[in-house]
Amino acid sequence: MEVCNCIEPQWPADELLMKYQYISDFFIAIAYFSIPLELIYFVKKSAVFPYRWVLVQFGAFIVLCGATHLINLWTFTTHSRTVALVMTTAKVLTAVVSCATALMLVHIIPDLLSVKTRELFLKNKAAELDREMGLIRTQEETGRHVRMLTHEIRSTLDRHTILKTTLVELGRTLALEECALWMPTRTGLELQLSYTLRQQHPVEYTVPIQLPVINQVFGTSRAVKISPNSPVARLRPVSGKYMLGEVVAVRVPLLHLSNFQINDWPELSTKRYALMVLMLPSDSARQWHVHELELVEVVADQVAVALSHAAILEESMRARDLLMEQNVALDLARREAETAIRARNDFLAVMNHEMRTPMHAIIALSSLLQETELTPEQRLMVETILKSSNLLATLMNDVLDLSRLEDGSLQLELGTFNLHTLFREILNLIKPIAVVKKLPITLNLAPDLPEFVVGDEKRLMQIILNIVGNAVKFSKQGSISVTALVTKSDTRAPDFFVVPTGSHFYLRVKVKDLGAGINPQDIPKLFTKFAQTQSLATRSSGGSGLGLAISKRFVNLMEGNIWIESDGLGKGCTAIFDVKLGISNESKQLGIPKAQANPRHANFAGLKVLVMDENGVSRMVTKGLLVHLGCDVTTVSSSEECLRVMSHEHKVVFMDVCMPGVENYQIALRIHEKFTKRHQRPLLVALTGNTDKSTKEKCMSFGLDGVLLKPVSLDNMRNVLSDLLEHRVLYEAM
Amino acid sequence: MDALVAQLQMQFRDYTISLYQQGFLDDQFTELKKLQDDASPDFVAEVLSLFFEDCVKLIGNMARALDQKGTVDFNQVGASVHQLKGSSSSVGAKRVKGLCVSFKEFCEAKNYEGCVRCLQQVDIEYKTLQTKLQDMFNLEKQIIEAGGRVPQVDIN
């Protein structure tokens, strides 16, 4: 026997089993060698693999395992000790590496597992995001649809267009088969089919509003799926073949203006709704999606708003049209009124002229008639005629004035005048009547009353005359006092004190009488037109009743106030009025003697005059008169003295011819002889006590230039002098 | 003070009115008052004093003329009456003037008793007027002394 270092296998060389083992080992080795190759290949391919060195470790382990199995192949037959050594080395290495790998894997496998879970998680997330993306996209699309719809709806303010557009756009967007709108009727008890999409001429179709399905839809703001067989959805004749598509209904609130409060938003507690019904196409298996329902709801809201806008606009357009109509009507009315007023004024003016002309004739001729020889009855008749015609003339004037005053077409004629003189003139005018009735009138002018004022003299005189005249008219006895003063307060605003400025002041005139008096209750009526307060018994005083009304209007024009106070019937009354007057600059000249302040007769200043009178007293009075007028007066008491003193400087000679006889007239002749040239000769005026024709004739025959009746009043003398100097002759001053 | 002035003024006014109403004065007197101003402040007083002097003188003349019983020169009396009439009408002494008118008629009718009677009446009349006017002037003075202004009494 050979001694070899071979190692005997343990098992007998059973050929079949060994063969299988041999093949298996071979394949295992191949597999073990190819695994790392695969690993390397695929790892190289992948971008990232964090556990590279684990791979190495694993590769080593596998390779060694493969090597082990490969070497195992040689151990099936007798093999040398080297092979056994290599085998053992390989096995030991493999054991080491595999243990190391096993230990390593304990760390690594959890990691790998968690990677897997993360991957799963991310995949889930991705799916979720996808879903959400899908949702957002649909929402965005819905929004786009709504915007477009809204744009379409709101681009018009016409109600019908709005509704039609809504239906059309909804139909298009949602691909509906039919879309309909039911509006509540006026009574609110029924819904009427107002608009449909496909049918051009909707039948006048109504359903009662109290149907359960309708209540259901109205009860919520959401779109509600309803049965296609409900009355609101049965819009077309149903042909049995079709399977009706799903139907959805939504309420459309009809908002009223009053819903929009400033502070709170419109509550959806409005009672009125319209119903919008949408039908999907039949035969399609389409269903209502949530986003479509949302779209419908949003559209319904928008439609509500658009409708209210349209309603508001309609309303305002209607109001505007109404206003324009009214405007036109008012304009027409105004023009007609103006025409009427103009016509009336023209009429009044013409009638006034036409009426005054005959009036003048009547008055003038009656006056002339009065001057002639009349029997007492005739005189009475003429006087009555004259009185009546004067009354009528006054009435006409009053009416014309009043109508012009009421129009506001009367304007004050402002001018400068002497206030003191005005009052005296008025008194002079009233004197005759007062004398007849034995009513003394006193005038009291306040010391600070300006003399020269700016105002409407004629109208002021009219007012004062009216009031004083009333006082005289309605007083049977007693005295009348007229007081004029400057008032410090504006009676219209008693708290407001008017400081008389440099340019204006308020004149107050009080006329107090002790006559019939007025019942305090009647006082407000006094200033109304045509009203008179006295009973029929005292009606004899006449008058039209317009006087006070006109006075009041004039006073108002002068920015003043007029009122009457009375303690009662029989206790007299006081009429008071305030008017605003301007102060004239002429009053600022102080210290000018009165005689020269009268601008009309400035030519008297220094006029040299000779007065001849035997009677000392009357001589003095005449001299005083002329001095007052500013003349330079020389007095003589006899004709001789007169001739002696007289010179060509004397412009006027007043000679008293009261003495009987003709001696005084001789002086006139002597003067004529002395002054042959006419322009040098002074004017000769006779002062005499009687004015009959014989005296006048005598004066004229003796060459006198004028005759004056003694006693001469101041005004008379003034007028006479100015006339004399103007005309160089005077025979009217009687 | 103002109350006193107002009272005096009222007194003055009433007194003056009464003189007019009783016929002592007429319009001419008013005219006379108008001639009184700052240039001639005592005009009225001067004229009136002249008038009363005249009265005294003329009445004296007339009395003397009428004393001559049997040979009364009615022309002279008439002349004096004429003068008096002129004077009285110049100052506005209404009653005096009225009396002078009737006096003149008596003179022309040469009615002795009538003239004498008239003369007596004229005498009384002018004296009465003088007293009354004196009272009026006193009131005026009082008003001025009290610091007020004499009111203008413009009537008839």
mmCIF file of C-alpha atoms in Angstrom, chain A residues 260-539:
data_model
loop_
_atom_site.group_PDB
_atom_site.id
_atom_site.type_symbol
_atom_site.label_atom_id
_atom_site.label_comp_id
_atom_site.label_asym_id
_atom_site.label_seq_id
_atom_site.Cartn_x
_atom_site.Cartn_y
_atom_site.Cartn_z
ATOM 1 C CA PHE A 260 -79.230 96.442 2.905
ATOM 2 C CA GLN A 261 -78.760 98.125 6.244
ATOM 3 C CA ILE A 262 -75.687 100.181 6.747
ATOM 4 C CA ASN A 263 -74.479 98.311 9.759
ATOM 5 C CA ASP A 264 -75.520 94.778 9.197
ATOM 6 C CA TRP A 265 -75.288 92.578 6.206
ATOM 7 C CA PRO A 266 -78.409 91.375 4.555
ATOM 8 C CA GLU A 267 -79.869 88.571 6.516
ATOM 9 C CA LEU A 268 -81.258 85.819 4.462
ATOM 10 C CA SER A 269 -84.547 86.163 6.152
ATOM 11 C CA THR A 270 -86.197 87.479 3.055
ATOM 12 C CA LYS A 271 -89.427 85.844 2.347
ATOM 13 C CA ARG A 272 -89.224 85.812 -1.342
ATOM 14 C CA TYR A 273 -87.252 83.245 -3.255
ATOM 15 C CA ALA A 274 -87.108 82.162 -6.803
ATOM 16 C CA LEU A 275 -86.344 78.612 -7.716
ATOM 17 C CA MET A 276 -83.732 77.535 -10.189
ATOM 18 C CA VAL A 277 -83.974 74.004 -11.498
ATOM 19 C CA LEU A 278 -81.170 72.333 -13.393
ATOM 20 C CA MET A 279 -81.382 69.032 -15.196
ATOM 21 C CA LEU A 280 -78.577 66.927 -16.389
ATOM 22 C CA PRO A 281 -78.956 65.333 -19.771
ATOM 23 C CA SER A 282 -81.028 62.207 -19.754
ATOM 24 C CA ASP A 283 -79.401 59.025 -20.745
ATOM 25 C CA SER A 284 -76.018 60.109 -19.680
ATOM 26 C CA ALA A 285 -74.928 58.478 -16.551
ATOM 27 C CA ARG A 286 -73.676 61.749 -15.244
ATOM 28 C CA GLN A 287 -74.089 62.581 -11.686
ATOM 29 C CA TRP A 288 -73.950 65.817 -9.898
ATOM 30 C CA HIS A 289 -70.539 66.402 -8.560
ATOM 31 C CA VAL A 290 -69.917 68.379 -5.469
ATOM 32 C CA HIS A 291 -68.060 71.068 -7.266
ATOM 33 C CA GLU A 292 -70.863 71.452 -9.717
ATOM 34 C CA LEU A 293 -73.313 71.880 -6.884
ATOM 35 C CA GLU A 294 -71.093 74.479 -5.348
ATOM 36 C CA LEU A 295 -70.947 76.254 -8.633
ATOM 37 C CA VAL A 296 -74.696 76.335 -8.801
ATOM 38 C CA GLU A 297 -74.987 77.742 -5.308
ATOM 39 C CA VAL A 298 -72.511 80.491 -5.977
ATOM 40 C CA VAL A 299 -74.245 81.378 -9.200
ATOM 41 C CA ALA A 300 -77.568 81.557 -7.441
ATOM 42 C CA ASP A 301 -76.142 84.074 -4.986
ATOM 43 C CA GLN A 302 -74.636 86.158 -7.696
ATOM 44 C CA VAL A 303 -77.862 86.183 -9.567
ATOM 45 C CA ALA A 304 -79.639 87.437 -6.487
ATOM 46 C CA VAL A 305 -77.267 90.353 -6.185
ATOM 47 C CA ALA A 306 -77.391 91.124 -9.868
ATOM 48 C CA LEU A 307 -81.152 91.117 -9.785
ATOM 49 C CA SER A 308 -81.259 93.544 -6.901
ATOM 50 C CA HIS A 309 -78.875 95.842 -8.685
ATOM 51 C CA ALA A 310 -81.065 95.674 -11.700
ATOM 52 C CA ALA A 311 -84.095 96.406 -9.542
ATOM 53 C CA ILE A 312 -82.420 99.396 -7.929
ATOM 54 C CA LEU A 313 -81.392 100.734 -11.250
ATOM 55 C CA GLU A 314 -84.858 100.307 -12.649
ATOM 56 C CA GLU A 315 -86.240 102.132 -9.681
ATOM 57 C CA SER A 316 -83.839 105.040 -9.966
ATOM 58 C CA MET A 317 -84.383 105.294 -13.705
ATOM 59 C CA ARG A 318 -88.087 105.435 -13.123
ATOM 60 C CA ALA A 319 -87.683 108.069 -10.429
ATOM 61 C CA ARG A 320 -85.469 110.088 -12.699
ATOM 62 C CA ASP A 321 -87.951 109.957 -15.511
ATOM 63 C CA LEU A 322 -90.702 110.985 -13.144
ATOM 64 C CA LEU A 323 -88.654 113.919 -11.899
ATOM 65 C CA MET A 324 -87.901 115.020 -15.401
ATOM 66 C CA GLU A 325 -91.569 114.958 -16.250
ATOM 67 C CA GLN A 326 -92.386 116.941 -13.153
ATOM 68 C CA ASN A 327 -89.628 119.373 -13.950
ATOM 69 C CA VAL A 328 -91.020 120.000 -17.375
ATOM 70 C CA ALA A 329 -94.503 120.426 -15.967
ATOM 71 C CA LEU A 330 -93.275 122.850 -13.314
ATOM 72 C CA ASP A 331 -91.344 124.848 -15.837
ATOM 73 C CA LEU A 332 -94.421 125.142 -17.962
ATOM 74 C CA ALA A 333 -96.495 126.175 -14.966
ATOM 75 C CA ARG A 334 -93.938 128.782 -14.006
ATOM 76 C CA ARG A 335 -93.879 130.244 -17.448
ATOM 77 C CA GLU A 336 -97.637 130.334 -17.520
ATOM 78 C CA ALA A 337 -97.681 132.088 -14.158
ATOM 79 C CA GLU A 338 -95.168 134.637 -15.351
ATOM 80 C CA THR A 339 -97.204 135.268 -18.443
ATOM 81 C CA ALA A 340 -100.284 135.667 -16.286
ATOM 82 C CA ILE A 341 -98.544 138.176 -14.045
ATOM 83 C CA ARG A 342 -97.237 140.118 -16.990
ATOM 84 C CA ALA A 343 -100.661 140.142 -18.552
ATOM 85 C CA ARG A 344 -102.173 141.333 -15.331
ATOM 86 C CA ASN A 345 -99.590 144.082 -14.929
ATOM 87 C CA ASP A 346 -100.130 145.216 -18.480
ATOM 88 C CA PHE A 347 -103.828 145.153 -17.930
ATOM 89 C CA LEU A 348 -103.512 147.116 -14.733
ATOM 90 C CA ALA A 349 -101.211 149.669 -16.282
ATOM 91 C CA VAL A 350 -103.469 150.175 -19.242
ATOM 92 C CA MET A 351 -106.646 150.218 -17.206
ATOM 93 C CA ASN A 352 -104.947 152.492 -14.746
ATOM 94 C CA HIS A 353 -104.178 154.971 -17.486
ATOM 95 C CA GLU A 354 -107.585 154.550 -19.052
ATOM 96 C CA MET A 355 -109.287 154.972 -15.719
ATOM 97 C CA ARG A 356 -107.233 157.908 -14.593
ATOM 98 C CA THR A 357 -107.864 160.030 -17.661
ATOM 99 C CA PRO A 358 -111.602 160.304 -17.197
ATOM 100 C CA MET A 359 -111.004 160.572 -13.460
ATOM 101 C CA HIS A 360 -108.812 163.578 -13.999
ATOM 102 C CA ALA A 361 -111.462 165.153 -16.146
ATOM 103 C CA ILE A 362 -114.136 164.586 -13.546
ATOM 104 C CA ILE A 363 -112.030 165.940 -10.702
ATOM 105 C CA ALA A 364 -110.722 168.933 -12.618
ATOM 106 C CA LEU A 365 -114.081 169.963 -14.000
ATOM 107 C CA SER A 366 -115.803 169.458 -10.661
ATOM 108 C CA SER A 367 -113.206 171.690 -9.021
ATOM 109 C CA LEU A 368 -113.773 174.314 -11.633
ATOM 110 C CA LEU A 369 -117.500 173.965 -11.196
ATOM 111 C CA GLN A 370 -117.038 174.597 -7.483
ATOM 112 C CA GLU A 371 -115.501 177.968 -8.259
ATOM 113 C CA THR A 372 -118.516 179.190 -10.152
ATOM 114 C CA GLU A 373 -121.787 180.592 -8.816
ATOM 115 C CA LEU A 374 -123.885 177.786 -7.485
ATOM 116 C CA THR A 375 -126.979 177.407 -5.440
ATOM 117 C CA PRO A 376 -126.453 175.671 -2.102
ATOM 118 C CA GLU A 377 -128.013 172.434 -3.344
ATOM 119 C CA GLN A 378 -125.849 172.514 -6.434
ATOM 120 C CA ARG A 379 -122.770 173.215 -4.340
ATOM 121 C CA LEU A 380 -123.578 170.260 -2.131
ATOM 122 C CA MET A 381 -123.959 168.039 -5.158
ATOM 123 C CA VAL A 382 -120.673 169.206 -6.659
ATOM 124 C CA GLU A 383 -118.881 168.683 -3.376
ATOM 125 C CA THR A 384 -120.188 165.167 -3.146
ATOM 126 C CA ILE A 385 -119.102 164.484 -6.711
ATOM 127 C CA LEU A 386 -115.646 165.837 -5.949
ATOM 128 C CA LYS A 387 -115.318 163.860 -2.751
ATOM 129 C CA SER A 388 -116.412 160.630 -4.396
ATOM 130 C CA SER A 389 -114.110 161.075 -7.347
ATOM 131 C CA ASN A 390 -111.165 161.829 -5.091
ATOM 132 C CA LEU A 391 -111.948 158.722 -3.163
ATOM 133 C CA LEU A 392 -112.101 156.719 -6.347
ATOM 134 C CA ALA A 393 -108.805 158.149 -7.547
ATOM 135 C CA THR A 394 -107.182 157.232 -4.248
ATOM 136 C CA LEU A 395 -108.598 153.756 -4.458
ATOM 137 C CA MET A 396 -107.209 153.248 -7.947
ATOM 138 C CA ASN A 397 -103.818 154.427 -6.833
ATOM 139 C CA ASP A 398 -103.902 152.174 -3.843
ATOM 140 C CA VAL A 399 -104.891 149.128 -5.846
ATOM 141 C CA LEU A 400 -102.183 149.716 -8.395
ATOM 142 C CA ASP A 401 -99.601 150.290 -5.727
ATOM 143 C CA LEU A 402 -100.639 147.241 -3.791
ATOM 144 C CA SER A 403 -100.522 144.944 -6.782
ATOM 145 C CA ARG A 404 -97.108 146.195 -7.679
ATOM 146 C CA LEU A 405 -95.998 145.825 -4.078
ATOM 147 C CA GLU A 406 -97.165 142.253 -3.945
ATOM 148 C CA ASP A 407 -95.246 141.350 -7.062
ATOM 149 C CA GLY A 408 -92.171 142.752 -5.574
ATOM 150 C CA SER A 409 -91.866 144.910 -8.645
ATOM 151 C CA LEU A 410 -92.058 148.077 -6.617
ATOM 152 C CA GLN A 411 -88.714 149.647 -5.917
ATOM 153 C CA LEU A 412 -87.934 152.417 -3.550
ATOM 154 C CA GLU A 413 -86.851 155.676 -5.120
ATOM 155 C CA LEU A 414 -84.093 156.888 -2.933
ATOM 156 C CA GLY A 415 -83.170 160.468 -2.637
ATOM 157 C CA THR A 416 -81.943 163.005 -0.164
ATOM 158 C CA PHE A 417 -84.568 165.075 1.575
ATOM 159 C CA ASN A 418 -85.163 167.105 4.682
ATOM 160 C CA LEU A 419 -86.871 165.015 7.327
ATOM 161 C CA HIS A 420 -87.935 167.953 9.461
ATOM 162 C CA THR A 421 -89.514 169.680 6.509
ATOM 163 C CA LEU A 422 -91.302 166.473 5.577
ATOM 164 C CA PHE A 423 -92.998 166.272 8.928
ATOM 165 C CA ARG A 424 -94.061 169.888 8.812
ATOM 166 C CA GLU A 425 -95.466 169.473 5.341
ATOM 167 C CA ILE A 426 -97.458 166.477 6.473
ATOM 168 C CA LEU A 427 -98.824 168.423 9.361
ATOM 169 C CA ASN A 428 -99.785 171.241 7.038
ATOM 170 C CA LEU A 429 -101.646 168.788 4.869
ATOM 171 C CA ILE A 430 -103.536 167.297 7.785
ATOM 172 C CA LYS A 431 -104.253 170.621 9.461
ATOM 173 C CA PRO A 432 -107.402 171.484 7.516
ATOM 174 C CA ILE A 433 -109.182 168.274 8.433
ATOM 175 C CA ALA A 434 -107.988 168.429 11.999
ATOM 176 C CA VAL A 435 -109.158 172.001 12.341
ATOM 177 C CA VAL A 436 -112.606 171.043 11.142
ATOM 178 C CA LYS A 437 -112.769 168.215 13.653
ATOM 179 C CA LYS A 438 -111.173 170.379 16.359
ATOM 180 C CA LEU A 439 -108.368 167.916 16.978
ATOM 181 C CA PRO A 440 -105.122 169.599 17.881
ATOM 182 C CA ILE A 441 -102.082 167.878 16.449
ATOM 183 C CA THR A 442 -98.674 168.293 17.992
ATOM 184 C CA LEU A 443 -95.395 167.370 16.395
ATOM 185 C CA ASN A 444 -92.441 166.373 18.511
ATOM 186 C CA LEU A 445 -89.132 165.902 16.733
ATOM 187 C CA ALA A 446 -86.312 164.481 18.806
ATOM 188 C CA PRO A 447 -83.261 166.715 19.030
ATOM 189 C CA ASP A 448 -80.945 164.071 17.624
ATOM 190 C CA LEU A 449 -83.102 163.428 14.609
ATOM 191 C CA PRO A 450 -80.984 163.970 11.529
ATOM 192 C CA GLU A 451 -82.194 166.659 9.228
ATOM 193 C CA PHE A 452 -81.009 165.432 5.892
ATOM 194 C CA VAL A 453 -81.660 161.801 5.205
ATOM 195 C CA VAL A 454 -81.595 159.402 2.301
ATOM 196 C CA GLY A 455 -84.733 157.450 1.574
ATOM 197 C CA ASP A 456 -87.912 157.309 -0.444
ATOM 198 C CA GLU A 457 -89.503 160.635 0.488
ATOM 199 C CA LYS A 458 -92.754 160.086 -1.346
ATOM 200 C CA ARG A 459 -93.428 156.657 0.148
ATOM 201 C CA LEU A 460 -92.404 157.743 3.640
ATOM 202 C CA MET A 461 -94.810 160.641 3.371
ATOM 203 C CA GLN A 462 -97.461 158.224 2.189
ATOM 204 C CA ILE A 463 -96.949 156.025 5.225
ATOM 205 C CA ILE A 464 -97.006 158.872 7.734
ATOM 206 C CA LEU A 465 -99.968 160.506 6.039
ATOM 207 C CA ASN A 466 -101.850 157.233 6.083
ATOM 208 C CA ILE A 467 -101.278 156.704 9.772
ATOM 209 C CA VAL A 468 -101.896 160.277 10.822
ATOM 210 C CA GLY A 469 -104.900 160.357 8.543
ATOM 211 C CA ASN A 470 -106.245 157.249 10.212
ATOM 212 C CA ALA A 471 -105.701 158.844 13.599
ATOM 213 C CA VAL A 472 -107.640 161.902 12.514
ATOM 214 C CA LYS A 473 -110.310 159.854 10.775
ATOM 215 C CA PHE A 474 -111.085 157.621 13.669
ATOM 216 C CA SER A 475 -110.878 160.198 16.463
ATOM 217 C CA LYS A 476 -113.897 162.149 17.474
ATOM 218 C CA GLN A 477 -112.194 164.086 20.186
ATOM 219 C CA GLY A 478 -108.920 164.363 21.970
ATOM 220 C CA SER A 479 -105.580 165.353 20.608
ATOM 221 C CA ILE A 480 -103.172 163.661 18.293
ATOM 222 C CA SER A 481 -99.452 163.657 18.881
ATOM 223 C CA VAL A 482 -96.820 162.727 16.334
ATOM 224 C CA THR A 483 -93.388 161.898 17.714
ATOM 225 C CA ALA A 484 -90.321 161.178 15.644
ATOM 226 C CA LEU A 485 -87.112 159.877 17.152
ATOM 227 C CA VAL A 486 -84.067 157.789 16.457
ATOM 228 C CA THR A 487 -84.480 154.322 17.838
ATOM 229 C CA LYS A 488 -81.638 152.313 19.264
ATOM 230 C CA SER A 489 -82.988 148.825 18.929
ATOM 231 C CA ASP A 490 -84.189 146.839 16.000
ATOM 232 C CA THR A 491 -87.659 145.820 17.064
ATOM 233 C CA ARG A 492 -87.583 142.728 14.945
ATOM 234 C CA ALA A 493 -84.806 141.380 17.102
ATOM 235 C CA PRO A 494 -85.149 143.115 20.420
ATOM 236 C CA ASP A 495 -81.929 141.678 21.718
ATOM 237 C CA PHE A 496 -80.021 143.093 18.847
ATOM 238 C CA PHE A 497 -79.066 146.670 19.386
ATOM 239 C CA VAL A 498 -78.659 148.647 16.241
ATOM 240 C CA VAL A 499 -75.919 151.157 16.606
ATOM 241 C CA PRO A 500 -76.733 153.909 14.235
ATOM 242 C CA THR A 501 -73.712 153.751 12.023
ATOM 243 C CA GLY A 502 -72.373 156.649 10.161
ATOM 244 C CA SER A 503 -74.518 155.784 7.227
ATOM 245 C CA HIS A 504 -77.845 154.468 8.528
ATOM 246 C CA PHE A 505 -80.271 154.885 11.372
ATOM 247 C CA TYR A 506 -83.710 153.673 12.307
ATOM 248 C CA LEU A 507 -86.416 156.313 12.424
ATOM 249 C CA ARG A 508 -89.294 155.611 14.779
ATOM 250 C CA VAL A 509 -92.549 157.485 14.390
ATOM 251 C CA LYS A 510 -95.287 157.241 16.995
ATOM 252 C CA VAL A 511 -98.753 158.560 16.324
ATOM 253 C CA LYS A 512 -100.917 158.595 19.402
ATOM 254 C CA ASP A 513 -104.549 159.485 19.378
ATOM 255 C CA LEU A 514 -107.288 159.508 21.995
ATOM 256 C CA GLY A 515 -110.005 158.395 19.685
ATOM 257 C CA ALA A 516 -112.080 155.315 19.199
ATOM 258 C CA GLY A 517 -109.354 152.838 20.016
ATOM 259 C CA ILE A 518 -109.137 149.290 18.746
ATOM 260 C CA ASN A 519 -110.093 145.985 20.292
ATOM 261 C CA PRO A 520 -106.777 144.189 20.900
ATOM 262 C CA GLN A 521 -108.148 141.090 19.216
ATOM 263 C CA ASP A 522 -108.634 142.991 15.985
ATOM 264 C CA ILE A 523 -105.124 144.320 15.834
ATOM 265 C CA PRO A 524 -103.672 141.453 13.758
ATOM 266 C CA LYS A 525 -106.378 141.908 11.146
ATOM 267 C CA LEU A 526 -105.594 145.557 10.676
ATOM 268 C CA PHE A 527 -102.866 145.073 8.202
ATOM 269 C CA THR A 528 -104.767 142.759 5.936
ATOM 270 C CA LYS A 529 -106.224 144.101 2.787
ATOM 271 C CA PHE A 530 -109.737 145.397 2.695
ATOM 272 C CA ALA A 531 -110.408 144.686 6.348
ATOM 273 C CA GLN A 532 -111.941 147.345 8.513
ATOM 274 C CA THR A 533 -112.704 146.975 12.150
ATOM 275 C CA GLN A 534 -115.310 149.567 12.901
ATOM 276 C CA SER A 535 -119.002 148.756 12.917
ATOM 277 C CA LEU A 536 -121.409 149.965 10.279
ATOM 278 C CA ALA A 537 -122.370 152.933 12.401
ATOM 279 C CA THR A 538 -119.012 154.520 12.045
ATOM 280 C CA ARG A 539 -118.546 153.544 8.447
#
